[in-house]
XYZ file of C-alpha atoms in Angstrom:
328
model
C -31.428 101.626 -4.003
C -28.143 100.004 -3.554
C -24.771 102.020 -4.346
C -23.958 100.613 -8.073
C -19.277 100.916 -5.567
C -19.971 97.826 -3.573
C -16.924 100.056 -0.947
C -20.196 102.254 0.008
C -22.275 100.988 2.308
C -26.203 101.300 1.718
C -28.064 104.402 3.070
C -30.378 101.765 4.575
C -28.019 99.499 6.533
C -26.181 102.877 7.389
C -28.864 104.396 8.787
C -30.027 101.448 10.438
C -26.793 100.946 12.317
C -26.123 104.260 13.566
C -29.764 104.638 14.595
C -28.830 100.359 16.715
C -25.809 102.886 17.707
C -26.815 105.922 18.441
C -25.959 106.515 21.945
C -22.336 105.476 21.422
C -21.733 107.048 17.592
C -23.520 110.297 19.570
C -21.470 109.864 22.890
C -18.491 109.346 21.341
C -18.368 112.567 18.697
C -19.020 114.330 21.986
C -16.322 113.473 23.215
C -13.550 113.785 21.235
C -14.793 117.390 20.578
C -14.927 118.206 23.908
C -12.199 116.705 24.929
C -10.313 119.316 22.400
C -11.563 122.247 23.582
C -11.049 122.066 27.292
C -6.916 120.683 27.779
C -5.523 123.531 27.557
C -8.048 123.777 31.378
C -7.246 120.911 33.107
C -3.754 120.750 32.536
C -4.172 123.609 34.543
C -6.141 121.729 36.907
C -3.857 119.039 36.939
C -0.656 121.050 38.058
C -2.798 122.861 41.502
C -4.107 120.218 42.611
C 0.214 118.796 42.634
C 1.968 121.236 42.843
C 1.875 124.493 45.913
C 1.077 126.813 43.610
C -0.571 130.420 44.934
C -2.926 130.832 42.520
C -4.477 129.972 38.793
C -1.885 133.158 37.380
C 1.087 132.333 39.029
C 0.641 128.896 37.283
C -0.195 129.311 34.485
C 2.649 131.541 33.979
C 5.074 128.961 35.169
C 3.662 126.375 32.628
C 3.998 128.858 29.834
C 8.086 130.031 30.886
C 9.408 126.470 31.673
C 7.001 123.970 29.297
C 5.226 126.495 27.208
C 2.813 126.154 23.723
C 3.709 121.803 24.915
C 3.140 122.441 28.449
C -0.970 123.780 27.862
C -1.592 120.335 25.927
C 0.418 117.505 27.587
C -1.425 113.985 28.270
C -4.209 114.947 24.882
C -3.513 111.699 23.950
C -4.380 109.463 26.814
C -7.654 111.182 27.480
C -8.865 111.449 23.554
C -8.019 107.147 23.949
C -9.177 106.353 27.061
C -11.685 109.753 27.760
C -14.107 108.007 24.313
C -13.872 104.860 25.217
C -14.656 105.333 29.023
C -17.789 107.722 28.336
C -19.292 105.472 25.427
C -19.453 102.627 28.433
C -20.708 105.442 30.605
C -23.146 106.649 28.026
C -23.570 102.404 26.980
C -24.643 101.666 30.860
C -26.305 104.706 31.565
C -29.481 103.489 28.816
C -29.547 100.072 30.105
C -29.893 100.617 32.880
C -31.875 103.243 33.591
C -34.493 101.741 31.605
C -34.214 98.057 33.309
C -35.187 100.412 36.397
C -38.426 102.181 34.609
C -39.257 98.682 34.511
C -39.324 97.325 38.001
C -40.840 101.120 38.959
C -43.532 99.871 36.263
C -43.934 96.808 37.802
C -44.252 97.466 41.179
C -46.593 101.371 40.726
C -48.184 100.679 37.893
C -46.234 103.468 36.050
C -42.424 104.420 34.256
C -40.927 106.876 34.520
C -38.944 107.244 31.891
C -42.924 107.512 29.952
C -43.698 109.826 32.240
C -40.522 111.843 31.823
C -40.305 112.492 28.351
C -44.619 113.843 27.960
C -45.054 116.760 26.927
C -44.702 119.756 30.125
C -44.007 117.138 32.805
C -42.395 117.692 36.610
C -39.437 115.659 38.247
C -40.288 113.652 40.062
C -38.641 111.443 42.924
C -39.108 108.297 40.327
C -36.791 110.247 37.950
C -34.034 111.759 39.817
C -34.409 108.432 41.521
C -34.394 106.537 38.062
C -31.460 108.720 36.322
C -29.166 108.742 39.429
C -29.187 105.970 40.228
C -28.509 104.940 36.367
C -25.029 106.937 36.631
C -24.026 105.994 39.548
C -23.495 102.815 37.519
C -22.200 104.053 34.562
C -19.739 105.721 36.545
C -18.958 102.504 38.354
C -18.772 100.193 35.530
C -16.578 102.979 33.626
C -13.899 103.433 36.821
C -12.170 100.435 36.213
C -10.963 101.126 32.168
C -10.419 105.154 32.770
C -8.425 104.726 36.059
C -5.425 103.507 34.000
C -5.516 106.157 31.553
C -6.718 108.997 34.115
C -3.292 108.338 36.223
C -1.365 107.874 32.321
C -2.471 111.413 31.555
C -1.999 112.959 35.141
C 1.494 111.154 35.157
C 2.517 113.160 31.138
C 1.286 116.476 32.307
C 3.534 116.775 36.119
C 6.382 115.056 35.077
C 8.561 117.900 33.468
C 7.913 119.966 36.737
C 8.560 115.756 38.529
C 11.778 115.952 37.028
C 12.973 119.288 38.221
C 11.138 119.531 41.412
C 8.327 117.592 42.611
C 6.628 121.167 44.510
C 7.562 123.117 41.474
C 9.871 126.147 43.142
C 9.585 129.424 41.914
C 13.362 129.282 40.715
C 12.349 126.892 37.925
C 10.918 129.672 35.486
C 14.702 130.615 35.810
C 16.722 127.437 34.104
C 15.600 127.614 30.697
C 16.414 124.757 29.742
C 13.533 123.197 30.730
C 11.509 123.800 28.095
C 13.522 121.697 25.990
C 13.312 118.517 29.057
C 12.531 115.399 27.309
C 8.377 114.971 27.655
C 7.659 111.321 29.526
C 5.214 109.771 26.529
C 1.903 107.739 27.210
C 3.677 105.432 26.183
C 6.414 105.423 28.296
C 4.819 106.407 31.051
C 2.923 102.625 31.256
C 5.784 101.563 30.654
C 7.697 102.990 33.557
C 4.687 102.942 36.300
C 4.359 98.827 35.795
C 8.347 98.138 35.479
C 8.883 100.288 38.905
C 4.905 99.366 40.485
C 3.939 96.140 38.917
C 0.966 96.324 36.883
C -1.747 96.793 40.030
C 0.560 100.734 39.832
C -1.712 101.288 37.200
C -4.557 101.162 39.698
C -3.144 103.471 42.531
C -5.952 105.478 44.320
C -8.742 102.894 41.915
C -10.826 103.046 45.769
C -10.816 106.352 45.713
C -12.325 106.767 42.108
C -14.009 104.838 41.360
C -15.803 106.370 44.859
C -15.626 109.677 42.799
C -16.573 108.367 39.516
C -19.990 106.708 41.262
C -20.774 109.620 43.513
C -19.796 112.208 40.927
C -21.654 109.946 37.624
C -24.830 109.012 39.993
C -25.221 113.315 40.391
C -23.600 114.520 36.395
C -27.107 112.626 35.179
C -29.203 113.281 37.596
C -29.375 116.499 37.563
C -28.745 116.860 33.932
C -32.186 114.804 33.010
C -33.401 117.126 36.311
C -33.249 119.629 34.949
C -32.884 119.625 31.986
C -36.932 118.422 32.114
C -37.429 122.054 34.323
C -36.175 123.991 31.457
C -37.556 122.226 28.161
C -41.278 123.273 30.928
C -40.503 126.530 31.503
C -39.653 127.330 27.598
C -42.585 124.687 26.008
C -42.849 124.810 21.998
C -40.408 127.767 21.371
C -36.489 126.455 22.690
C -33.959 126.625 20.537
C -33.178 122.538 20.920
C -29.162 123.644 22.560
C -31.115 125.914 24.773
C -31.522 122.980 27.639
C -28.724 120.847 27.073
C -26.210 123.241 27.621
C -27.634 124.811 30.867
C -28.052 121.657 31.560
C -24.844 120.301 31.206
C -22.790 123.189 32.541
C -24.487 122.186 36.055
C -24.449 119.027 36.327
C -20.889 119.437 35.332
C -20.349 122.081 38.075
C -22.520 120.376 41.182
C -21.183 116.836 40.696
C -17.183 118.551 41.182
C -18.075 120.669 44.123
C -19.437 116.886 45.559
C -16.451 115.200 45.184
C -13.490 117.846 44.440
C -11.561 116.682 46.889
C -11.483 112.984 46.299
C -10.323 113.525 42.874
C -6.978 116.504 44.058
C -6.322 113.154 46.589
C -7.013 110.735 43.788
C -4.881 113.386 41.236
C -1.801 113.652 43.870
C -1.522 109.946 44.895
C -0.167 109.216 40.893
C 0.850 112.134 39.872
C 4.033 111.358 41.619
C 4.646 107.339 41.371
C 7.454 107.951 38.616
C 9.261 111.095 40.983
C 12.485 110.416 42.357
C 12.559 108.472 46.003
C 13.301 112.177 46.891
C 11.522 114.660 45.356
C 8.489 112.148 46.618
C 8.952 113.260 49.377
C 8.907 116.412 49.078
C 6.014 116.686 46.987
C 3.982 115.487 49.265
C 4.936 117.349 52.465
C 4.222 120.612 49.615
C 1.189 119.607 48.537
C 0.200 118.381 52.327
C 0.212 121.903 53.540
C -1.925 122.799 50.839
C -5.887 123.026 49.692
C -7.171 119.483 49.033
C -9.780 122.587 46.657
C -6.726 123.874 44.906
C -7.042 124.171 41.034
C -11.400 124.215 42.140
C -12.141 127.589 40.108
C -9.903 126.130 37.188
C -11.995 123.082 37.311
C -14.999 124.576 37.448
C -14.976 126.617 34.210
C -12.956 123.434 32.440
C -15.882 120.349 33.715
C -18.374 123.536 32.531
C -17.078 124.117 29.365
C -17.191 120.674 28.493
C -20.286 119.650 29.634
C -22.038 122.180 27.166
C -20.185 120.694 24.491
C -20.274 117.155 25.072
C -23.462 117.212 26.028
C -25.697 120.035 23.006
C -23.230 117.917 20.305
C -24.809 114.420 21.867
C -28.272 115.695 21.829
C -27.604 117.302 18.535
C -26.065 114.373 17.089
C -28.890 111.553 18.693
C -31.726 114.217 17.267
C -29.874 113.803 14.404
C -29.949 110.152 13.524
C -33.472 108.860 14.560
C -33.940 111.817 11.646
C -32.623 109.791 9.069
C -34.473 107.237 6.762
C -33.736 104.036 8.046
């Protein structure tokens, strides 16, 4: 029955649209929630990667003393803008490619990996793992051109106060009370200054590292997630919580790719973060971080990605299930 109010969409039409675009709706909703939850940890990770802090505690104290609470929320806008869009592109590409790969397997072997995967009590096979991993690699590569400029802007914004004082984050900086009120570079300002100083190509500084990281990382991400979720679902049987498998699989699928690709991410982040520093400070930053480990900030990054993907994937599965159960 059509609503008497023309401004209210008919429930049947709304449900059909939600079902048609359930992957996009579920991925966007879950991404916003997960991004908001882990922004403070993301700020710690970026600073640990780009400045020579001894440990997480020293980094956290430095941020609080020099920047206050704003230091933990810096760069929030770029991830909300970009990660939501990029995640939608990534999940949508993944869905399309995994069905295409599964169809090819079925043509040559007579067995569809996705049909087998959805059977109750099924176990991982080479075909299912290959399907999910290759589809994930394609999704990561497809999303990287959109993600790179926004991730670059986020890194520049997050480290702008540090770069404006001393690129190597000297411990003496905490004695300067003026840093708390120092203007932070905004996202739009970051884009404008990068283009002004380095041209449009500057937005893709470190892109080869970004694309390599996302291709490998997203392949592992989906491969690990689907495989672990399948194993846990089989072991728990019918008495499982709808959040159980996605929570555990989400934590693991975030951790494994970061362990493999973290050094690539560190090199990319360092190259991007010093783009707008003064010439002298860029040189100082380069020397300072060259002496530090490529795995600086790994512990906080693993914590961040575990929490983020537990939230992201459990909400994604929950929202998608709710949409699937809507009346047509």
